[in-house]
Coordinates of C-alpha atoms and ligand atoms in Angstrom, one line a residue:
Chain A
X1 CA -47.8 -68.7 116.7
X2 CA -45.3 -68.3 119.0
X3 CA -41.9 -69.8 118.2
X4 CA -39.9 -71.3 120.7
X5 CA -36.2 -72.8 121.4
X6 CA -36.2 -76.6 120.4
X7 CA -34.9 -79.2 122.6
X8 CA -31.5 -80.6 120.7
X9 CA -30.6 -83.8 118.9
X10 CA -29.7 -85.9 121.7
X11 CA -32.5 -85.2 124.0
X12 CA -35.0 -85.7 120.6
X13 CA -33.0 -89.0 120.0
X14 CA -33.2 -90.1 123.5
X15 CA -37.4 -89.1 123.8
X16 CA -38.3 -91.1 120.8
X17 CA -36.0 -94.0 121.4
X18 CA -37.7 -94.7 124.6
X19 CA -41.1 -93.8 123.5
X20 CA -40.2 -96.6 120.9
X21 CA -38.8 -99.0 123.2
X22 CA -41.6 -98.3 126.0
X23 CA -44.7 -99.0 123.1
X24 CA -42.9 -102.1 122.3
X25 CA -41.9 -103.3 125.9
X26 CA -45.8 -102.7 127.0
X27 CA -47.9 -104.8 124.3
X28 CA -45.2 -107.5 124.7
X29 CA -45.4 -107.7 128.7
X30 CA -48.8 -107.6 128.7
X31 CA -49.0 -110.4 125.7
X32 CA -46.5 -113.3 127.4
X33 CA -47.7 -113.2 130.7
X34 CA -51.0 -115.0 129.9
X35 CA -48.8 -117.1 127.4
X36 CA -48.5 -120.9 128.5
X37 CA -45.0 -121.9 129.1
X38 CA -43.3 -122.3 126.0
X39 CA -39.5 -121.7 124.8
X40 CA -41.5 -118.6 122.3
X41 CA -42.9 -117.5 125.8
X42 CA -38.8 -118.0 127.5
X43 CA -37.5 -115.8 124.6
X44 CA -40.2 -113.3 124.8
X45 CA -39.6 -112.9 128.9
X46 CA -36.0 -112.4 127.6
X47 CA -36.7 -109.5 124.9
X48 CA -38.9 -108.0 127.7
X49 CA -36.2 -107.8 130.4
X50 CA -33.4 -106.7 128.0
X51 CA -35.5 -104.3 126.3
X52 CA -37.1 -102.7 130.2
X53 CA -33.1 -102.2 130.9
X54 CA -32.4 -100.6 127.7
X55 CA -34.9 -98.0 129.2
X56 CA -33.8 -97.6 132.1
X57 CA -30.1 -97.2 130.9
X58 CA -31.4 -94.7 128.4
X59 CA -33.4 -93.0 131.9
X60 CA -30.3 -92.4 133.3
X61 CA -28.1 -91.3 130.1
X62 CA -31.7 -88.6 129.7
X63 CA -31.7 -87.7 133.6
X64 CA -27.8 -86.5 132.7
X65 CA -28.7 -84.8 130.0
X66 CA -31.3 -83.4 131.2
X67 CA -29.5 -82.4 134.8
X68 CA -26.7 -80.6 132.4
X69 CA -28.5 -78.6 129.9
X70 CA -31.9 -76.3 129.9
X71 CA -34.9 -77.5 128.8
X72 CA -36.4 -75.4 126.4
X73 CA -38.8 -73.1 128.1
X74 CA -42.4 -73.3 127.7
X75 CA -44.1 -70.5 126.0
X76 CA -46.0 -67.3 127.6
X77 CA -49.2 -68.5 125.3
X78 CA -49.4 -70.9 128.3
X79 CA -51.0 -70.5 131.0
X80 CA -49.2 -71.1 134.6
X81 CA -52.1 -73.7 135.7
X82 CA -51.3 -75.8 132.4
X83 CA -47.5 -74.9 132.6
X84 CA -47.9 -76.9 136.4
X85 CA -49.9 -79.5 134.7
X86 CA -47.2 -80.2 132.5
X87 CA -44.7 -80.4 134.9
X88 CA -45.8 -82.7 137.4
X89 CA -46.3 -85.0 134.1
X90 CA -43.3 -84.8 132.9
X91 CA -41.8 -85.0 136.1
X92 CA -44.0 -88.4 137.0
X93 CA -43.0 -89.4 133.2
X94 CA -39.4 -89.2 134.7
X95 CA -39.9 -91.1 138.0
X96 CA -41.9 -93.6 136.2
X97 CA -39.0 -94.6 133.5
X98 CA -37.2 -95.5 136.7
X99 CA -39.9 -96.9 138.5
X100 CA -40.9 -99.2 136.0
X101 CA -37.7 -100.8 135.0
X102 CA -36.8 -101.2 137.9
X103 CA -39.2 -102.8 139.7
X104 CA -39.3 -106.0 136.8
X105 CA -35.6 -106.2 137.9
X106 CA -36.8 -106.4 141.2
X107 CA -39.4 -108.9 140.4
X108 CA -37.4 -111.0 138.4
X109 CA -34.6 -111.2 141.3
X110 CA -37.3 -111.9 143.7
X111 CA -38.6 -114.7 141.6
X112 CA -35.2 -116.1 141.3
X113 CA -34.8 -115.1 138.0
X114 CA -31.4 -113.5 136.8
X115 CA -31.6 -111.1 134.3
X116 CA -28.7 -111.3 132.1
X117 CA -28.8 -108.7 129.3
X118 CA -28.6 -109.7 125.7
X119 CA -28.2 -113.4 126.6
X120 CA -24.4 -112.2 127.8
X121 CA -24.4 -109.6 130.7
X122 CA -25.4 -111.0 134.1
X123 CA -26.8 -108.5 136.2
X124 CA -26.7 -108.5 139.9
X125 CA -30.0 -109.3 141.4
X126 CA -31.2 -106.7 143.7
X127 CA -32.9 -108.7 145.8
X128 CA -32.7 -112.5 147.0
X129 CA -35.5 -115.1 146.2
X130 CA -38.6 -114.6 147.9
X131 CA -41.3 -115.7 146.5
X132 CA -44.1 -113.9 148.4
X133 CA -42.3 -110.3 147.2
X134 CA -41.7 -112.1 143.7
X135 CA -45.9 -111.9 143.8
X136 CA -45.8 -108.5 145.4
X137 CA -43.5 -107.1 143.2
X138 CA -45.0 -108.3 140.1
X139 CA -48.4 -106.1 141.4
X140 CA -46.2 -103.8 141.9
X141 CA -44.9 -104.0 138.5
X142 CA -47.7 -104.0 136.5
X143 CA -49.8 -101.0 138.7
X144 CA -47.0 -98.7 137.8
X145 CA -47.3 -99.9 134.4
X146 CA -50.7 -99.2 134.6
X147 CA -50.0 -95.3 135.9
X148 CA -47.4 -95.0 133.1
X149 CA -49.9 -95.2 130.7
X150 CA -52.2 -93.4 131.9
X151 CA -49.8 -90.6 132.0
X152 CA -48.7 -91.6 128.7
X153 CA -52.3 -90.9 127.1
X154 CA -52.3 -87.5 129.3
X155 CA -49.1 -87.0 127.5
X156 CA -50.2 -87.3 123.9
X157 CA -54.1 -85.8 125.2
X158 CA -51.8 -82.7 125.5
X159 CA -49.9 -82.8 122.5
X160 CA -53.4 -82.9 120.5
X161 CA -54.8 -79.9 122.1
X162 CA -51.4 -78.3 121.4
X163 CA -51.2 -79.5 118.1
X164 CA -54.7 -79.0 116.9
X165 CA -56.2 -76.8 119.1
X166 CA -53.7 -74.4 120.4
X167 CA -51.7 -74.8 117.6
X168 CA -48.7 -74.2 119.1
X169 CA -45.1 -75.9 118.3
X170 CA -44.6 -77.7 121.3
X171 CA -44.8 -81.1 119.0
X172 CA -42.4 -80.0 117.1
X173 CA -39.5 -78.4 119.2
X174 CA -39.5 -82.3 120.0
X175 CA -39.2 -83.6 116.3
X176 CA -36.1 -83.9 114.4
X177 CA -35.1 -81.0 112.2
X178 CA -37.4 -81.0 108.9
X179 CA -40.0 -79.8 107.7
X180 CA -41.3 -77.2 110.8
X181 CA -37.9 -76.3 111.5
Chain B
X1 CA -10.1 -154.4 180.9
X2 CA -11.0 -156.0 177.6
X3 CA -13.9 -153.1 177.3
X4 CA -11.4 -150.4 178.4
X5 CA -9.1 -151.6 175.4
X6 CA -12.0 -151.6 173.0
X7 CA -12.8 -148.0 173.8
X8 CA -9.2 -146.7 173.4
X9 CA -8.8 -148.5 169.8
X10 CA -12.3 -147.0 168.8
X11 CA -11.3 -143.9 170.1
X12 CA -8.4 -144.1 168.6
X13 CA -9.9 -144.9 165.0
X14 CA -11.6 -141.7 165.2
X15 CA -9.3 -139.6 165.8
X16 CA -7.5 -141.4 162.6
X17 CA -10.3 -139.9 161.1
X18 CA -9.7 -142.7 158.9
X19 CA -12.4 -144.6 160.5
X20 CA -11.8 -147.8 158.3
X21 CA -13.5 -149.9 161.1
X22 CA -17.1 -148.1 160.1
X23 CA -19.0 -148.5 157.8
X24 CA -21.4 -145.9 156.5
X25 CA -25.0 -147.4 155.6
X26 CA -27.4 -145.1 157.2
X27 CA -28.2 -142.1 154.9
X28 CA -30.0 -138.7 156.9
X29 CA -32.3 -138.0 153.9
X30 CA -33.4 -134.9 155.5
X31 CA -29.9 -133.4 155.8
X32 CA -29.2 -134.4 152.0
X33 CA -30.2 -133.0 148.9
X34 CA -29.8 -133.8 145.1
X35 CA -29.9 -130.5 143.5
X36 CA -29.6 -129.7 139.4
X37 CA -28.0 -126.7 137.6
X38 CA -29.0 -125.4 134.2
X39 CA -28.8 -122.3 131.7
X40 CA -31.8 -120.5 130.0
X41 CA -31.0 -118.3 127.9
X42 CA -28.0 -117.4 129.8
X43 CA -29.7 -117.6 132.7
X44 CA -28.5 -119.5 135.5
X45 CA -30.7 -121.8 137.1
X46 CA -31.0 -124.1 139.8
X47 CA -33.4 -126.9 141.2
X48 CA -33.8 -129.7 143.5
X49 CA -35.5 -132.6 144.3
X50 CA -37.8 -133.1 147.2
X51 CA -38.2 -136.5 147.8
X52 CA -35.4 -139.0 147.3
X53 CA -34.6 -142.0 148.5
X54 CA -30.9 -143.0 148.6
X55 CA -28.7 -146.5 150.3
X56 CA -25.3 -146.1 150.5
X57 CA -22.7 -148.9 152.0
X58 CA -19.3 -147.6 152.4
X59 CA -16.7 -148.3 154.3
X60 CA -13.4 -146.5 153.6
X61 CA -11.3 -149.4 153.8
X62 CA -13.4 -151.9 151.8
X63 CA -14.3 -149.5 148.6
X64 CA -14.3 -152.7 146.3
X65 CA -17.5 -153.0 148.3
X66 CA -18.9 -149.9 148.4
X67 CA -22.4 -149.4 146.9
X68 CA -25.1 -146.4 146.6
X69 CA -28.3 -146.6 144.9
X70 CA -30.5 -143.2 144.7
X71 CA -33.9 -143.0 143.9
X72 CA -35.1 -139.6 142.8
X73 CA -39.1 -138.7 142.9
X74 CA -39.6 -137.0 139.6
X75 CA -43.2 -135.4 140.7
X76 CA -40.9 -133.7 143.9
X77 CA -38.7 -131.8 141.6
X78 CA -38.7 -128.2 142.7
X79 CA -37.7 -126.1 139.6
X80 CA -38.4 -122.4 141.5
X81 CA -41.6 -121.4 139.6
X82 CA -45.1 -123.0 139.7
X83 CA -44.8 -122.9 135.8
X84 CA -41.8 -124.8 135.6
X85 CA -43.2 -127.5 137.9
X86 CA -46.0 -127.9 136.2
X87 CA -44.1 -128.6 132.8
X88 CA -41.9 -130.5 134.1
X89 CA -44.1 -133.6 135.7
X90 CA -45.6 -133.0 132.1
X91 CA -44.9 -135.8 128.8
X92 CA -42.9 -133.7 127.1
X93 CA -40.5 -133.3 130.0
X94 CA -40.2 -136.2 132.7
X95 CA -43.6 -137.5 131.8
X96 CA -43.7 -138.4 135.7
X97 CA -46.9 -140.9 135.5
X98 CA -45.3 -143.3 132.9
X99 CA -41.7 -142.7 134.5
X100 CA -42.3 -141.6 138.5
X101 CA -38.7 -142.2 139.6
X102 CA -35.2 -141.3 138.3
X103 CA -32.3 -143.6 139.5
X104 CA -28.6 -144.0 139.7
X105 CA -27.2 -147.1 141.0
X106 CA -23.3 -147.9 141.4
X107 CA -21.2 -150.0 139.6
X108 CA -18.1 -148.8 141.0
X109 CA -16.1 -146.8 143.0
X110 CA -12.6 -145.9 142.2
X111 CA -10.3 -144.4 145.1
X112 CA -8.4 -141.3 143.6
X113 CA -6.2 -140.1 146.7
X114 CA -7.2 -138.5 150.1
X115 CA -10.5 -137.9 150.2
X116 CA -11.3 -138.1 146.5
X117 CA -12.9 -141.1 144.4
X118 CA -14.9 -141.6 141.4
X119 CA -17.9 -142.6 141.4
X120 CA -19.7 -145.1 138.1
X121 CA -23.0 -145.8 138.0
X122 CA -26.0 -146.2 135.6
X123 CA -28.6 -143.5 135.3
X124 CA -32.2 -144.1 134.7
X125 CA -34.1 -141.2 133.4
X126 CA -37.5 -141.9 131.1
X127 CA -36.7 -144.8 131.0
X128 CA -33.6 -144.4 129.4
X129 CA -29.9 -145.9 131.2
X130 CA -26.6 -144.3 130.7
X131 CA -23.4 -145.3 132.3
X132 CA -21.9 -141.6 134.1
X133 CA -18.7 -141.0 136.3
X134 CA -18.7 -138.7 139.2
X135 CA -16.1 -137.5 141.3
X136 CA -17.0 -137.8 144.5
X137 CA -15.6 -136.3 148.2
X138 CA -16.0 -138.1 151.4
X139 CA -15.5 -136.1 154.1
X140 CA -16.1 -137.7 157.9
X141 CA -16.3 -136.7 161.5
X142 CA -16.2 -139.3 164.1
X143 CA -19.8 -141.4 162.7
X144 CA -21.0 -138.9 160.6
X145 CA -20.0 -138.9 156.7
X146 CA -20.6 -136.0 153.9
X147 CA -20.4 -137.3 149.8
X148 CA -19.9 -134.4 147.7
X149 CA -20.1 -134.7 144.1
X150 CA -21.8 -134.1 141.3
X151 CA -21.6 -134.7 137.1
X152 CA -23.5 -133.1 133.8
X153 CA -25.7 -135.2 131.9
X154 CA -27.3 -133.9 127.9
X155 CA -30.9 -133.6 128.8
X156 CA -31.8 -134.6 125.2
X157 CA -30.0 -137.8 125.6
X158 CA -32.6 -138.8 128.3
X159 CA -35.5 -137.3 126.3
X160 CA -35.9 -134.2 128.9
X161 CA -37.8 -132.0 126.8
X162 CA -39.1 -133.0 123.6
X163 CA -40.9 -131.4 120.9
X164 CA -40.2 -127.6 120.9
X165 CA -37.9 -127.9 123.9
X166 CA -35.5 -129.8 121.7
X167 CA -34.7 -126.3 121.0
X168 CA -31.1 -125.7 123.3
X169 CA -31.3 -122.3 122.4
X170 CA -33.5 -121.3 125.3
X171 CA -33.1 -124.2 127.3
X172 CA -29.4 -125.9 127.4
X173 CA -28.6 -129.4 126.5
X174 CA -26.0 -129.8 129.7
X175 CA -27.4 -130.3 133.4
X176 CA -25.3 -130.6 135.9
X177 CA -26.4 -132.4 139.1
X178 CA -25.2 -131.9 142.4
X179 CA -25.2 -134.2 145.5
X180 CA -24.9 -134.0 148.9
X181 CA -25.7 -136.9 151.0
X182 CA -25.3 -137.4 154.9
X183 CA -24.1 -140.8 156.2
X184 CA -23.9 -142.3 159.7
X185 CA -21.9 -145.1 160.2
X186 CA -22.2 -148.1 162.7
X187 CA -19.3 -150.4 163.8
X188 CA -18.8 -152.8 161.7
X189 CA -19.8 -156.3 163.4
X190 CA -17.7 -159.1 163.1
Ligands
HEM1 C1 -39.9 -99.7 130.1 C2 -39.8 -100.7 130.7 C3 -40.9 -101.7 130.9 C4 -42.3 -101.7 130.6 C5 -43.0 -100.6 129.9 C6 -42.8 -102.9 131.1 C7 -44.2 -103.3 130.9 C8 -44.7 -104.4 131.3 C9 -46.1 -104.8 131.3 C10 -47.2 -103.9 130.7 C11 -46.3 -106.0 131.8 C12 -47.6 -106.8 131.9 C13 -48.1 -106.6 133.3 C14 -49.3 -107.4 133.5 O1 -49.1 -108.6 133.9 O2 -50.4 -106.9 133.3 C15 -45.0 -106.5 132.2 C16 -44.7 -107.7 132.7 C17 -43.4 -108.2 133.1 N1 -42.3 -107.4 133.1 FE1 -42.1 -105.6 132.4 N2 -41.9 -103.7 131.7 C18 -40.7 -103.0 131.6 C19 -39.5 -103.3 132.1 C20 -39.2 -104.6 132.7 C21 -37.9 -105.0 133.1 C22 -36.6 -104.2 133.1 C23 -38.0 -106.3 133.6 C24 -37.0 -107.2 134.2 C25 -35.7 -107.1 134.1 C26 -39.4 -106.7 133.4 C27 -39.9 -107.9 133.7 C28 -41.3 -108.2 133.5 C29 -41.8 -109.6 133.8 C30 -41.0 -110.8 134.3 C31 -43.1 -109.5 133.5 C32 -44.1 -110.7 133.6 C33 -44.7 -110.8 134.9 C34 -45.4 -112.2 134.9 O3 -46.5 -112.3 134.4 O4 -44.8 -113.1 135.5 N3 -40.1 -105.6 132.8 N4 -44.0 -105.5 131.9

């Protein structure tokens, strides 16, 4: 068992924060689309959007963290093909807490609908209404939603080899301080 | 000689620009609109509707006279999303089949200075008739006239949106409609 440096509080705080926010913004996008119009369905578009920008203003909080300190290196028990493997997700994982946010803002300016966070903080629309790549968008939308958790499962597919069959402690450089530390 | 003088006074009135000699009757639908203004959830929101119908007799220096009737097509309104104008022909909104047309008519007109007045009328939504005051611009060039005005309404006081959507909280009570209407005017005959 190799031991290796841990990541610190902020960027543990910031990784399971989002991860929280991202497995409840997911079920509940998927859930209200194909609800009929309703004010429950109004509030839940709301919740949606304000929680999506939450993410992405966490993304770029992490992407500073993350451009000013060191990740904790991975260990030698590693090989470099899997070392690779985990980069490119990690790296797609990054693009993809961008990507996704970001193009529901999109949508929802295409489709003429401000976002205005919390019920108090207007944001500017990034695009003007256009209905046609409102529709386009909202593909757009949903396929990277679609990649995002596909790397998502890759994500945790690799945390349960490490876990269980590597036994390794790259879970746990990841946790809070406890129990492993 | 006689035609020479009636062309000079004519031309003359226009370039008044208080054409008081006109009267404004002959409304360019197409290059009007009746648009409505609403919050959800915060969320600023706007719509119009497509088909109106809307008689107007004005003439500046008569205003005791002046009357405007507009009749709006509920089915036509335009609300930005094919959702929303589903719902909205819908009972629990404008119920469109039993009501198919929205209406203000005129009672009065009130001359507030310049180019401003005020506007009283009675509007008909489901069926319903409240009395509402608008301040109202008119703005002309030569034979053409612009009204600008607009006033808020409480959509529960007409009914619009019963049932859950009495809830304001996502939807707000206060509507504000806007109007724009294009007049041309004709000589008034004597
Ligand atoms: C981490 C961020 C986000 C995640 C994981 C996420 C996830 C999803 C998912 C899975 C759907 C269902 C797609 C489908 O129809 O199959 C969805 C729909 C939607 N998302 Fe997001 N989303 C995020 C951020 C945002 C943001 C920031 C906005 C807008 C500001 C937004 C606006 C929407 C809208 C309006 C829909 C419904 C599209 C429709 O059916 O009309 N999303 N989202």
């Amino acid at each position: 068992m190799s031991t290796v440096e841990r990541y610190n509080n902020t960027a543990i705080a910031l990784h399971w924060l989002i991860a929280l926010l991202i497995f409840i913004a997911f079920p509940l996008g998927l859930y209200m689309s194909d609800l009929k119009l309703s004010p429950t369905k109004l509030q839940l578009f709301s919740y949606h959007k304000w929680i999506g920008i939450t993410v992405l203003i966490l993304a770029v909080v992490r992407v500073i963290w993350r451009a000013t300190h060191k990740a904790p290196a991975l260990p030698d028990s590693i090989s470099r093909l899997q070392q690779l493997g985990s980069h490119v997700v990690h790296g797609l994982l990054y693009v993809l807490l961008f990507a996704v946010p970001l193009s529901g803002w999109l949508m929802s300016s295409a489709k003429g609908f401000q976002t205005v966070l919390f019920g108090v903080l207007p944001l500017p629309d990034l695009v003007g209404k256009d209905k046609a790549l409102g529709h386009l968008l909202e593909a757009v939308h949903q396929s990277l939603n679609y990649i995002l958790l596909l790397l998502v499962v890759l994500h945790i597919a690799a945390l349960i080899k490490h876990r269980f069959i590597d036994k390794d402690d790259i879970l746990t450089r990841m946790l809070p301080k406890g129990k492993n530390a | 000689m006689n035609y020479l003088r009636h062309t000079l006074l004519l031309g003359l009135l226009l370039l008044c620009g208080h054409v008081s000699a006109l009267e404004f009757k002959q409304v360019l639908t197409n290059e009007s609109s009746v648009t409505f203004f609403y919050k959800q959830i915060g969320v600023p929101l706007d719509g119009k509707f497509n088909k109106f119908a809307a008689q107007i007799t004005f003439d500046p220096a008569k205003i005791a006279n002046a009357q405007a009737r507009l009749d709006m097509d509920v089915a036509s309104i335009d609300t930005g999303s094919a959702d929303g104008d589903e719902a909205v022909v819908g009972k629990l909104w404008f119920n469109a089949k039993a009501y198919p047309a929205a209406s203000f008519v005129s009672t009065g007109l009130k001359a507030l200075g310049g180019n401003r007045y005020e506007a009283s009328g009675k509007l008909s939504i489901k069926g319903r008739t409240l009395d509402v005051v608008a301040p109202v611009t008119f703005q002309a060039t030569g034979t053409r006239g612009i009204f600008e005005g607009g006033f808020t309404i409480k959509r529960l006081d007409y009914a619009i949106g019963e049932g859950e959507w009495t809830d304001l909280g996502t939807v707000a009570n206060e509507i504000q409609i806007k109007f724009h209407i294009v007049v041309n005017a004709a000589p008034v005959k004597k």
